[in-house]
PDB file of C-alpha atoms and ligand atoms in Angstrom:
ATOM      1  CA  MET U   1     -82.832-167.175 187.988  1.00 58.00           C
ATOM      2  CA  THR U   2     -80.876-169.014 185.299  1.00 64.00           C
ATOM      3  CA  THR U   3     -83.739-168.398 182.904  1.00 74.00           C
ATOM      4  CA  ASP U   4     -83.618-164.669 183.593  1.00 87.00           C
ATOM      5  CA  ILE U   5     -79.889-164.599 182.895  1.00 85.00           C
ATOM      6  CA  ASP U   6     -80.371-166.612 179.692  1.00 88.00           C
ATOM      7  CA  LYS U   7     -83.060-164.198 178.578  1.00 89.00           C
ATOM      8  CA  LEU U   8     -80.849-161.204 179.333  1.00 88.00           C
ATOM      9  CA  ALA U   9     -78.033-162.753 177.316  1.00 89.00           C
ATOM     10  CA  ARG U  10     -80.378-163.521 174.416  1.00 89.00           C
ATOM     11  CA  ASP U  11     -81.786-159.981 174.425  1.00 92.00           C
ATOM     12  CA  GLU U  12     -78.290-158.512 174.499  1.00 94.00           C
ATOM     13  CA  LEU U  13     -77.117-160.700 171.594  1.00 95.00           C
ATOM     14  CA  LYS U  14     -80.212-159.712 169.621  1.00 94.00           C
ATOM     15  CA  LYS U  15     -79.403-156.055 170.185  1.00 96.00           C
ATOM     16  CA  LEU U  16     -75.810-156.619 169.039  1.00 97.00           C
ATOM     17  CA  ARG U  17     -77.137-158.419 165.952  1.00 97.00           C
ATOM     18  CA  GLN U  18     -79.403-155.493 165.077  1.00 96.00           C
ATOM     19  CA  GLN U  19     -76.482-153.100 165.538  1.00 97.00           C
ATOM     20  CA  MET U  20     -74.344-155.298 163.277  1.00 97.00           C
ATOM     21  CA  VAL U  21     -76.959-155.054 160.523  1.00 97.00           C
ATOM     22  CA  GLN U  22     -77.223-151.301 160.899  1.00 97.00           C
ATOM     23  CA  TYR U  23     -73.566-150.296 161.324  1.00 97.00           C
ATOM     24  CA  GLN U  24     -71.572-153.034 159.574  1.00 96.00           C
ATOM     25  CA  LEU U  25     -73.914-153.796 156.685  1.00 97.00           C
ATOM     26  CA  ALA U  26     -76.484-151.079 155.902  1.00 96.00           C
ATOM     27  CA  ALA U  27     -74.033-148.235 156.678  1.00 96.00           C
ATOM     28  CA  ARG U  28     -71.583-149.779 154.179  1.00 96.00           C
ATOM     29  CA  GLY U  29     -74.113-149.682 151.369  1.00 96.00           C
ATOM     30  CA  LEU U  30     -75.756-153.110 151.550  1.00 96.00           C
ATOM     31  CA  THR U  31     -79.339-152.264 150.684  1.00 95.00           C
ATOM     32  CA  ASP U  32     -80.930-155.607 149.728  1.00 97.00           C
ATOM     33  CA  GLU U  33     -83.694-155.950 152.331  1.00 97.00           C
ATOM     34  CA  ARG U  34     -83.894-159.732 152.072  1.00 97.00           C
ATOM     35  CA  VAL U  35     -80.183-160.019 152.781  1.00 98.00           C
ATOM     36  CA  LEU U  36     -80.357-157.584 155.712  1.00 98.00           C
ATOM     37  CA  ASP U  37     -83.394-159.425 157.130  1.00 98.00           C
ATOM     38  CA  ALA U  38     -81.596-162.768 156.794  1.00 98.00           C
ATOM     39  CA  LEU U  39     -78.522-161.490 158.633  1.00 98.00           C
ATOM     40  CA  ALA U  40     -80.805-160.028 161.301  1.00 97.00           C
ATOM     41  CA  ALA U  41     -82.470-163.419 161.740  1.00 97.00           C
ATOM     42  CA  VAL U  42     -79.508-165.811 162.025  1.00 98.00           C
ATOM     43  CA  PRO U  43     -77.980-166.113 165.532  1.00 97.00           C
ATOM     44  CA  ARG U  44     -74.242-165.903 164.686  1.00 97.00           C
ATOM     45  CA  GLU U  45     -73.421-166.788 168.297  1.00 96.00           C
ATOM     46  CA  ALA U  46     -74.680-170.321 167.613  1.00 97.00           C
ATOM     47  CA  PHE U  47     -71.973-170.776 164.944  1.00 98.00           C
ATOM     48  CA  VAL U  48     -68.853-169.732 166.882  1.00 97.00           C
ATOM     49  CA  PRO U  49     -66.939-171.643 169.585  1.00 96.00           C
ATOM     50  CA  ASP U  50     -68.444-170.976 173.060  1.00 95.00           C
ATOM     51  CA  GLU U  51     -65.493-168.905 174.256  1.00 95.00           C
ATOM     52  CA  LEU U  52     -65.941-166.524 171.289  1.00 96.00           C
ATOM     53  CA  ILE U  53     -69.667-165.848 171.822  1.00 95.00           C
ATOM     54  CA  PRO U  54     -68.884-162.377 173.291  1.00 93.00           C
ATOM     55  CA  TYR U  55     -67.226-161.519 169.935  1.00 96.00           C
ATOM     56  CA  ALA U  56     -69.935-163.031 167.709  1.00 97.00           C
ATOM     57  CA  TYR U  57     -71.092-159.639 166.376  1.00 97.00           C
ATOM     58  CA  GLN U  58     -67.704-158.053 165.838  1.00 96.00           C
ATOM     59  CA  ASP U  59     -66.840-156.898 162.345  1.00 95.00           C
ATOM     60  CA  ARG U  60     -64.419-159.699 161.529  1.00 95.00           C
ATOM     61  CA  PRO U  61     -63.964-163.383 160.744  1.00 95.00           C
ATOM     62  CA  LEU U  62     -63.438-165.611 163.803  1.00 97.00           C
ATOM     63  CA  PRO U  63     -61.541-168.879 164.175  1.00 96.00           C
ATOM     64  CA  ILE U  64     -63.531-172.140 164.209  1.00 96.00           C
ATOM     65  CA  GLU U  65     -62.395-175.780 164.414  1.00 94.00           C
ATOM     66  CA  ALA U  66     -59.941-177.349 161.927  1.00 94.00           C
ATOM     67  CA  ASN U  67     -57.989-174.096 161.615  1.00 92.00           C
ATOM     68  CA  GLN U  68     -60.762-172.510 159.506  1.00 94.00           C
ATOM     69  CA  THR U  69     -62.828-169.342 159.951  1.00 95.00           C
ATOM     70  CA  ILE U  70     -66.419-168.138 160.053  1.00 96.00           C
ATOM     71  CA  SER U  71     -66.580-165.308 157.509  1.00 95.00           C
ATOM     72  CA  GLN U  72     -66.989-161.645 158.438  1.00 96.00           C
ATOM     73  CA  PRO U  73     -70.729-160.774 158.409  1.00 97.00           C
ATOM     74  CA  TYR U  74     -70.217-158.002 155.854  1.00 97.00           C
ATOM     75  CA  ILE U  75     -68.564-160.432 153.419  1.00 96.00           C
ATOM     76  CA  VAL U  76     -71.414-162.921 153.862  1.00 98.00           C
ATOM     77  CA  GLY U  77     -73.860-160.077 153.141  1.00 98.00           C
ATOM     78  CA  LEU U  78     -71.904-158.825 150.133  1.00 97.00           C
ATOM     79  CA  MET U  79     -71.596-162.278 148.575  1.00 98.00           C
ATOM     80  CA  THR U  80     -75.220-163.184 149.297  1.00 98.00           C
ATOM     81  CA  ALA U  81     -76.458-159.938 147.734  1.00 98.00           C
ATOM     82  CA  ALA U  82     -74.231-160.587 144.694  1.00 98.00           C
ATOM     83  CA  LEU U  83     -76.058-163.891 144.138  1.00 98.00           C
ATOM     84  CA  GLU U  84     -79.293-161.957 143.388  1.00 98.00           C
ATOM     85  CA  LEU U  85     -81.413-164.730 144.896  1.00 97.00           C
ATOM     86  CA  GLN U  86     -85.121-165.337 144.395  1.00 97.00           C
ATOM     87  CA  ALA U  87     -87.288-167.171 146.934  1.00 97.00           C
ATOM     88  CA  ASP U  88     -87.583-170.347 144.832  1.00 98.00           C
ATOM     89  CA  ASP U  89     -83.868-170.543 143.951  1.00 98.00           C
ATOM     90  CA  ARG U  90     -81.636-173.509 144.716  1.00 98.00           C
ATOM     91  CA  VAL U  91     -78.119-172.671 145.836  1.00 98.00           C
ATOM     92  CA  LEU U  92     -74.849-174.568 146.168  1.00 99.00           C
ATOM     93  CA  GLU U  93     -72.306-173.403 148.742  1.00 98.00           C
ATOM     94  CA  ILE U  94     -68.708-174.641 148.751  1.00 98.00           C
ATOM     95  CA  GLY U  95     -67.062-174.406 152.189  1.00 98.00           C
ATOM     96  CA  THR U  96     -69.764-174.979 154.834  1.00 98.00           C
ATOM     97  CA  GLY U  97     -67.375-174.177 157.691  1.00 97.00           C
ATOM     98  CA  SER U  98     -69.548-173.345 160.694  1.00 98.00           C
ATOM     99  CA  GLY U  99     -72.742-173.381 158.596  1.00 98.00           C
ATOM    100  CA  TYR U 100     -73.402-169.664 159.215  1.00 98.00           C
ATOM    101  CA  ALA U 101     -73.537-168.532 155.590  1.00 98.00           C
ATOM    102  CA  ALA U 102     -75.640-171.603 154.735  1.00 98.00           C
ATOM    103  CA  ALA U 103     -78.188-170.453 157.344  1.00 98.00           C
ATOM    104  CA  VAL U 104     -78.219-166.930 155.876  1.00 98.00           C
ATOM    105  CA  LEU U 105     -78.815-168.384 152.392  1.00 98.00           C
ATOM    106  CA  ALA U 106     -81.524-170.692 153.766  1.00 98.00           C
ATOM    107  CA  GLU U 107     -83.440-167.667 155.102  1.00 98.00           C
ATOM    108  CA  ILE U 108     -83.695-166.310 151.552  1.00 98.00           C
ATOM    109  CA  CYS U 109     -84.003-169.183 149.091  1.00 97.00           C
ATOM    110  CA  ALA U 110     -85.704-172.566 148.772  1.00 98.00           C
ATOM    111  CA  GLU U 111     -82.898-175.128 149.101  1.00 98.00           C
ATOM    112  CA  VAL U 112     -79.241-174.870 150.062  1.00 98.00           C
ATOM    113  CA  TYR U 113     -76.742-177.605 149.219  1.00 99.00           C
ATOM    114  CA  THR U 114     -73.417-177.137 150.971  1.00 98.00           C
ATOM    115  CA  VAL U 115     -70.147-179.087 150.738  1.00 98.00           C
ATOM    116  CA  GLU U 116     -67.292-179.118 153.282  1.00 98.00           C
ATOM    117  CA  ARG U 117     -63.965-180.971 152.964  1.00 97.00           C
ATOM    118  CA  HIS U 118     -63.337-181.300 156.721  1.00 97.00           C
ATOM    119  CA  ARG U 119     -65.492-184.126 158.038  1.00 98.00           C
ATOM    120  CA  GLU U 120     -65.684-182.743 161.608  1.00 97.00           C
ATOM    121  CA  LEU U 121     -66.890-179.353 160.330  1.00 98.00           C
ATOM    122  CA  ALA U 122     -69.473-180.936 158.015  1.00 98.00           C
ATOM    123  CA  GLU U 123     -70.829-183.006 160.894  1.00 98.00           C
ATOM    124  CA  SER U 124     -71.003-180.200 163.439  1.00 97.00           C
ATOM    125  CA  ALA U 125     -72.569-177.811 160.908  1.00 98.00           C
ATOM    126  CA  ARG U 126     -75.179-180.432 159.980  1.00 98.00           C
ATOM    127  CA  GLU U 127     -76.143-180.892 163.647  1.00 98.00           C
ATOM    128  CA  ARG U 128     -76.157-177.175 164.388  1.00 98.00           C
ATOM    129  CA  LEU U 129     -78.323-176.326 161.368  1.00 98.00           C
ATOM    130  CA  ALA U 130     -80.781-179.120 162.209  1.00 98.00           C
ATOM    131  CA  ALA U 131     -81.007-177.949 165.839  1.00 98.00           C
ATOM    132  CA  LEU U 132     -81.826-174.428 164.614  1.00 98.00           C
ATOM    133  CA  GLY U 133     -84.543-175.807 162.327  1.00 98.00           C
ATOM    134  CA  TYR U 134     -82.881-175.176 158.950  1.00 98.00           C
ATOM    135  CA  ASP U 135     -84.346-178.238 157.257  1.00 98.00           C
ATOM    136  CA  ASN U 136     -83.794-176.775 153.782  1.00 98.00           C
ATOM    137  CA  VAL U 137     -79.986-177.066 154.154  1.00 98.00           C
ATOM    138  CA  HIS U 138     -78.260-180.244 152.963  1.00 98.00           C
ATOM    139  CA  VAL U 139     -74.656-180.770 154.102  1.00 98.00           C
ATOM    140  CA  LYS U 140     -72.196-183.088 152.367  1.00 98.00           C
ATOM    141  CA  HIS U 141     -68.632-184.017 153.313  1.00 98.00           C
ATOM    142  CA  GLY U 142     -66.447-183.986 150.207  1.00 98.00           C
ATOM    143  CA  ASP U 143     -64.446-181.993 147.684  1.00 98.00           C
ATOM    144  CA  GLY U 144     -66.574-179.016 146.685  1.00 98.00           C
ATOM    145  CA  THR U 145     -64.345-178.077 143.748  1.00 98.00           C
ATOM    146  CA  LEU U 146     -66.257-180.869 141.997  1.00 98.00           C
ATOM    147  CA  GLY U 147     -69.595-179.301 142.983  1.00 98.00           C
ATOM    148  CA  TRP U 148     -72.538-181.574 143.886  1.00 98.00           C
ATOM    149  CA  PRO U 149     -73.657-182.836 140.455  1.00 98.00           C
ATOM    150  CA  GLU U 150     -76.655-184.860 141.720  1.00 98.00           C
ATOM    151  CA  HIS U 151     -78.633-181.693 142.514  1.00 98.00           C
ATOM    152  CA  ALA U 152     -77.422-179.481 139.631  1.00 98.00           C
ATOM    153  CA  PRO U 153     -78.194-177.128 137.996  1.00 98.00           C
ATOM    154  CA  TYR U 154     -78.067-174.357 140.607  1.00 98.00           C
ATOM    155  CA  ASP U 155     -79.432-170.807 140.347  1.00 98.00           C
ATOM    156  CA  GLY U 156     -76.582-169.629 142.556  1.00 98.00           C
ATOM    157  CA  ILE U 157     -73.194-171.022 143.591  1.00 99.00           C
ATOM    158  CA  ILE U 158     -71.166-169.366 146.356  1.00 98.00           C
ATOM    159  CA  VAL U 159     -67.602-170.352 147.179  1.00 98.00           C
ATOM    160  CA  ALA U 160     -66.302-169.415 150.654  1.00 97.00           C
ATOM    161  CA  ALA U 161     -62.619-170.221 149.988  1.00 96.00           C
ATOM    162  CA  GLY U 162     -60.043-168.724 147.616  1.00 97.00           C
ATOM    163  CA  ALA U 163     -59.459-170.599 144.338  1.00 98.00           C
ATOM    164  CA  PRO U 164     -56.446-170.403 141.973  1.00 97.00           C
ATOM    165  CA  GLU U 165     -58.929-170.312 139.078  1.00 97.00           C
ATOM    166  CA  ILE U 166     -62.636-170.883 138.500  1.00 98.00           C
ATOM    167  CA  PRO U 167     -63.311-174.641 138.882  1.00 98.00           C
ATOM    168  CA  ARG U 168     -64.901-175.896 135.674  1.00 97.00           C
ATOM    169  CA  PRO U 169     -67.342-178.295 137.423  1.00 98.00           C
ATOM    170  CA  LEU U 170     -68.923-175.269 139.124  1.00 98.00           C
ATOM    171  CA  THR U 171     -69.604-173.323 135.916  1.00 98.00           C
ATOM    172  CA  GLU U 172     -70.961-176.543 134.395  1.00 98.00           C
ATOM    173  CA  GLN U 173     -73.398-176.952 137.297  1.00 98.00           C
ATOM    174  CA  LEU U 174     -74.735-173.401 136.975  1.00 98.00           C
ATOM    175  CA  ALA U 175     -78.219-173.005 135.443  1.00 98.00           C
ATOM    176  CA  ILE U 176     -78.471-170.698 132.449  1.00 98.00           C
ATOM    177  CA  GLY U 177     -79.088-167.311 134.044  1.00 98.00           C
ATOM    178  CA  GLY U 178     -77.380-168.562 137.240  1.00 98.00           C
ATOM    179  CA  ARG U 179     -74.700-166.659 139.195  1.00 98.00           C
ATOM    180  CA  LEU U 180     -71.428-167.957 140.669  1.00 98.00           C
ATOM    181  CA  VAL U 181     -69.687-165.819 143.320  1.00 98.00           C
ATOM    182  CA  ILE U 182     -66.115-166.885 143.995  1.00 98.00           C
ATOM    183  CA  PRO U 183     -62.817-165.444 145.294  1.00 98.00           C
ATOM    184  CA  VAL U 184     -60.056-166.125 142.734  1.00 98.00           C
ATOM    185  CA  GLY U 185     -56.367-165.248 142.952  1.00 96.00           C
ATOM    186  CA  PRO U 186     -52.948-166.466 141.824  1.00 92.00           C
ATOM    187  CA  THR U 187     -51.574-166.702 145.402  1.00 90.00           C
ATOM    188  CA  LEU U 188     -52.932-168.002 148.717  1.00 88.00           C
ATOM    189  CA  GLU U 189     -52.853-164.473 150.195  1.00 87.00           C
ATOM    190  CA  THR U 190     -55.359-162.382 148.271  1.00 91.00           C
ATOM    191  CA  GLN U 191     -58.137-162.837 145.792  1.00 96.00           C
ATOM    192  CA  LYS U 192     -60.576-160.796 143.780  1.00 98.00           C
ATOM    193  CA  LEU U 193     -64.211-161.570 144.324  1.00 98.00           C
ATOM    194  CA  LEU U 194     -65.717-162.512 140.956  1.00 98.00           C
ATOM    195  CA  ARG U 195     -69.328-162.899 139.885  1.00 98.00           C
ATOM    196  CA  VAL U 196     -69.786-165.137 136.862  1.00 98.00           C
ATOM    197  CA  ARG U 197     -73.184-165.110 135.191  1.00 98.00           C
ATOM    198  CA  ARG U 198     -74.083-167.936 132.809  1.00 98.00           C
ATOM    199  CA  THR U 199     -75.833-166.226 129.919  1.00 98.00           C
ATOM    200  CA  GLY U 200     -76.107-169.284 127.649  1.00 98.00           C
ATOM    201  CA  GLU U 201     -74.951-172.881 127.201  1.00 96.00           C
ATOM    202  CA  ASN U 202     -71.408-171.715 126.427  1.00 96.00           C
ATOM    203  CA  SER U 203     -71.454-168.025 127.336  1.00 98.00           C
ATOM    204  CA  PHE U 204     -70.515-166.354 130.596  1.00 98.00           C
ATOM    205  CA  GLU U 205     -70.197-162.751 131.813  1.00 98.00           C
ATOM    206  CA  GLN U 206     -67.854-161.831 134.614  1.00 97.00           C
ATOM    207  CA  ASP U 207     -67.558-158.875 136.968  1.00 97.00           C
ATOM    208  CA  ASN U 208     -65.054-158.040 139.699  1.00 98.00           C
ATOM    209  CA  LEU U 209     -66.574-157.119 143.079  1.00 97.00           C
ATOM    210  CA  GLY U 210     -63.286-156.156 144.761  1.00 96.00           C
ATOM    211  CA  ALA U 211     -60.337-157.490 146.762  1.00 95.00           C
ATOM    212  CA  VAL U 212     -60.932-160.107 149.480  1.00 94.00           C
ATOM    213  CA  ARG U 213     -58.995-162.577 151.594  1.00 92.00           C
ATOM    214  CA  PHE U 214     -60.192-166.143 152.187  1.00 93.00           C
ATOM    215  CA  VAL U 215     -58.743-169.449 153.405  1.00 92.00           C
ATOM    216  CA  PRO U 216     -57.646-171.621 150.439  1.00 95.00           C
ATOM    217  CA  LEU U 217     -60.005-173.788 148.402  1.00 97.00           C
ATOM    218  CA  ILE U 218     -58.258-177.161 148.467  1.00 97.00           C
ATOM    219  CA  GLY U 219     -59.244-179.917 146.083  1.00 98.00           C
ATOM    220  CA  GLU U 220     -59.036-181.446 142.651  1.00 97.00           C
ATOM    221  CA  ALA U 221     -60.037-178.235 140.855  1.00 96.00           C
ATOM    222  CA  GLY U 222     -58.514-175.953 143.521  1.00 97.00           C
ATOM    223  CA  TRP U 223     -55.183-175.695 145.347  1.00 96.00           C
ATOM    224  CA  ARG U 224     -53.267-178.909 146.001  1.00 92.00           C
ATOM    225  CA  GLU U 225     -53.203-180.075 149.613  1.00 83.00           C
ATOM    226  CA  LYS U 226     -49.500-179.295 150.302  1.00 70.00           C
ATOM    227  CA  GLU U 227     -50.118-175.652 149.325  1.00 57.00           C
ATOM    228  CA  GLY U 228     -52.896-175.287 151.888  1.00 56.00           C
ATOM    229  CA  ASP U 229     -53.404-177.595 154.863  1.00 56.00           C
ATOM    230  CA  ALA U 230     -54.144-181.225 155.586  1.00 51.00           C
ATOM    231  CA  GLN U 231     -57.684-182.583 155.758  1.00 50.00           C
TER     232      GLN U 231
HETATM  233  N1  SAH B 301     -69.185-170.367 154.938  1.00 63.94           N
HETATM  234  C1  SAH B 301     -68.370-170.575 156.112  1.00 63.94           C
HETATM  235  C2  SAH B 301     -66.962-170.043 155.942  1.00 63.94           C
HETATM  236  C3  SAH B 301     -66.023-171.186 156.001  1.00 63.94           C
HETATM  237  S1  SAH B 301     -64.333-170.856 155.601  1.00 63.94           S
HETATM  238  C4  SAH B 301     -69.046-169.992 157.336  1.00 63.94           C
HETATM  239  O1  SAH B 301     -70.017-169.248 157.190  1.00 63.94           O
HETATM  240  O2  SAH B 301     -68.616-170.307 158.459  1.00 63.94           O
HETATM  241  C5  SAH B 301     -64.138-171.867 154.175  1.00 63.94           C
HETATM  242  C6  SAH B 301     -64.366-173.350 154.328  1.00 63.94           C
HETATM  243  O3  SAH B 301     -64.063-173.933 153.052  1.00 63.94           O
HETATM  244  C7  SAH B 301     -63.457-174.060 155.335  1.00 63.94           C
HETATM  245  O4  SAH B 301     -64.257-174.701 156.287  1.00 63.94           O
HETATM  246  C8  SAH B 301     -62.686-175.073 154.472  1.00 63.94           C
HETATM  247  O5  SAH B 301     -62.446-176.300 155.139  1.00 63.94           O
HETATM  248  C9  SAH B 301     -63.612-175.250 153.296  1.00 63.94           C
HETATM  249  N2  SAH B 301     -63.019-175.771 152.063  1.00 63.94           N
HETATM  250  C10 SAH B 301     -61.805-175.518 151.521  1.00 63.94           C
HETATM  251  N3  SAH B 301     -61.656-176.215 150.377  1.00 63.94           N
HETATM  252  C11 SAH B 301     -62.813-176.924 150.192  1.00 63.94           C
HETATM  253  C12 SAH B 301     -63.284-177.833 149.182  1.00 63.94           C
HETATM  254  N4  SAH B 301     -62.549-178.174 148.123  1.00 63.94           N
HETATM  255  N5  SAH B 301     -64.506-178.352 149.319  1.00 63.94           N
HETATM  256  C13 SAH B 301     -65.292-178.036 150.388  1.00 63.94           C
HETATM  257  N6  SAH B 301     -64.902-177.203 151.368  1.00 63.94           N
HETATM  258  C14 SAH B 301     -63.684-176.641 151.262  1.00 63.94           C
END
């Protein structure tokens, strides 16, 4: 009996996930098939607190532990598409949070390195990703504004929190030809989503992908702690 109910719930969540891809992503102009397939494959319900599972496929961010959020699926899709990933790419994510976006990235590229400043989030994301079989995701607890130099350079870097300016360690850890997607803004309230492409040792091109709103990026090359929250 329990099994039947579990199966019903799983089937229903799968249907909601397919509807999310169709109505929240494809209908808004996201056309990259690999990104749509990745979002169709990752069970978002496994990344939200139990009591929010019924809302897992709604078109919005949801609260997670440590006063943080799991990003809106459309934003994850938009940022992932902006990274222009290839199957053998290595990607760095700053702001693991629940681990959801890391799982989406892991569906598309070879290795994902992800850094989270809240220890409890890093630990629960690591466990969750391992339980789901994402063995190409590597989670580190630390200050992601400094990147993860040991595994650099990266073909893509994605930052899931709003920065006052582009952290220099991240552009330094970008491969030539690599793309950095990051929300940047002068206040904690709003940011513009930037894509920075490293075109040479000392040359970069930048484009603006639109207005967004993220939790603050707190760290040495980000906002200071008192401006955001405590660790
Ligand atoms: N990608 C996440 C979204 C998390 S929200 C998901 O899919 O669920 C952004 C995360 O960035 C928060 O968990 C926050 O704690 C983290 N963060 C903020 N500043 C950081 C820093 N300097 N280094 C690493 N993580 C940081």
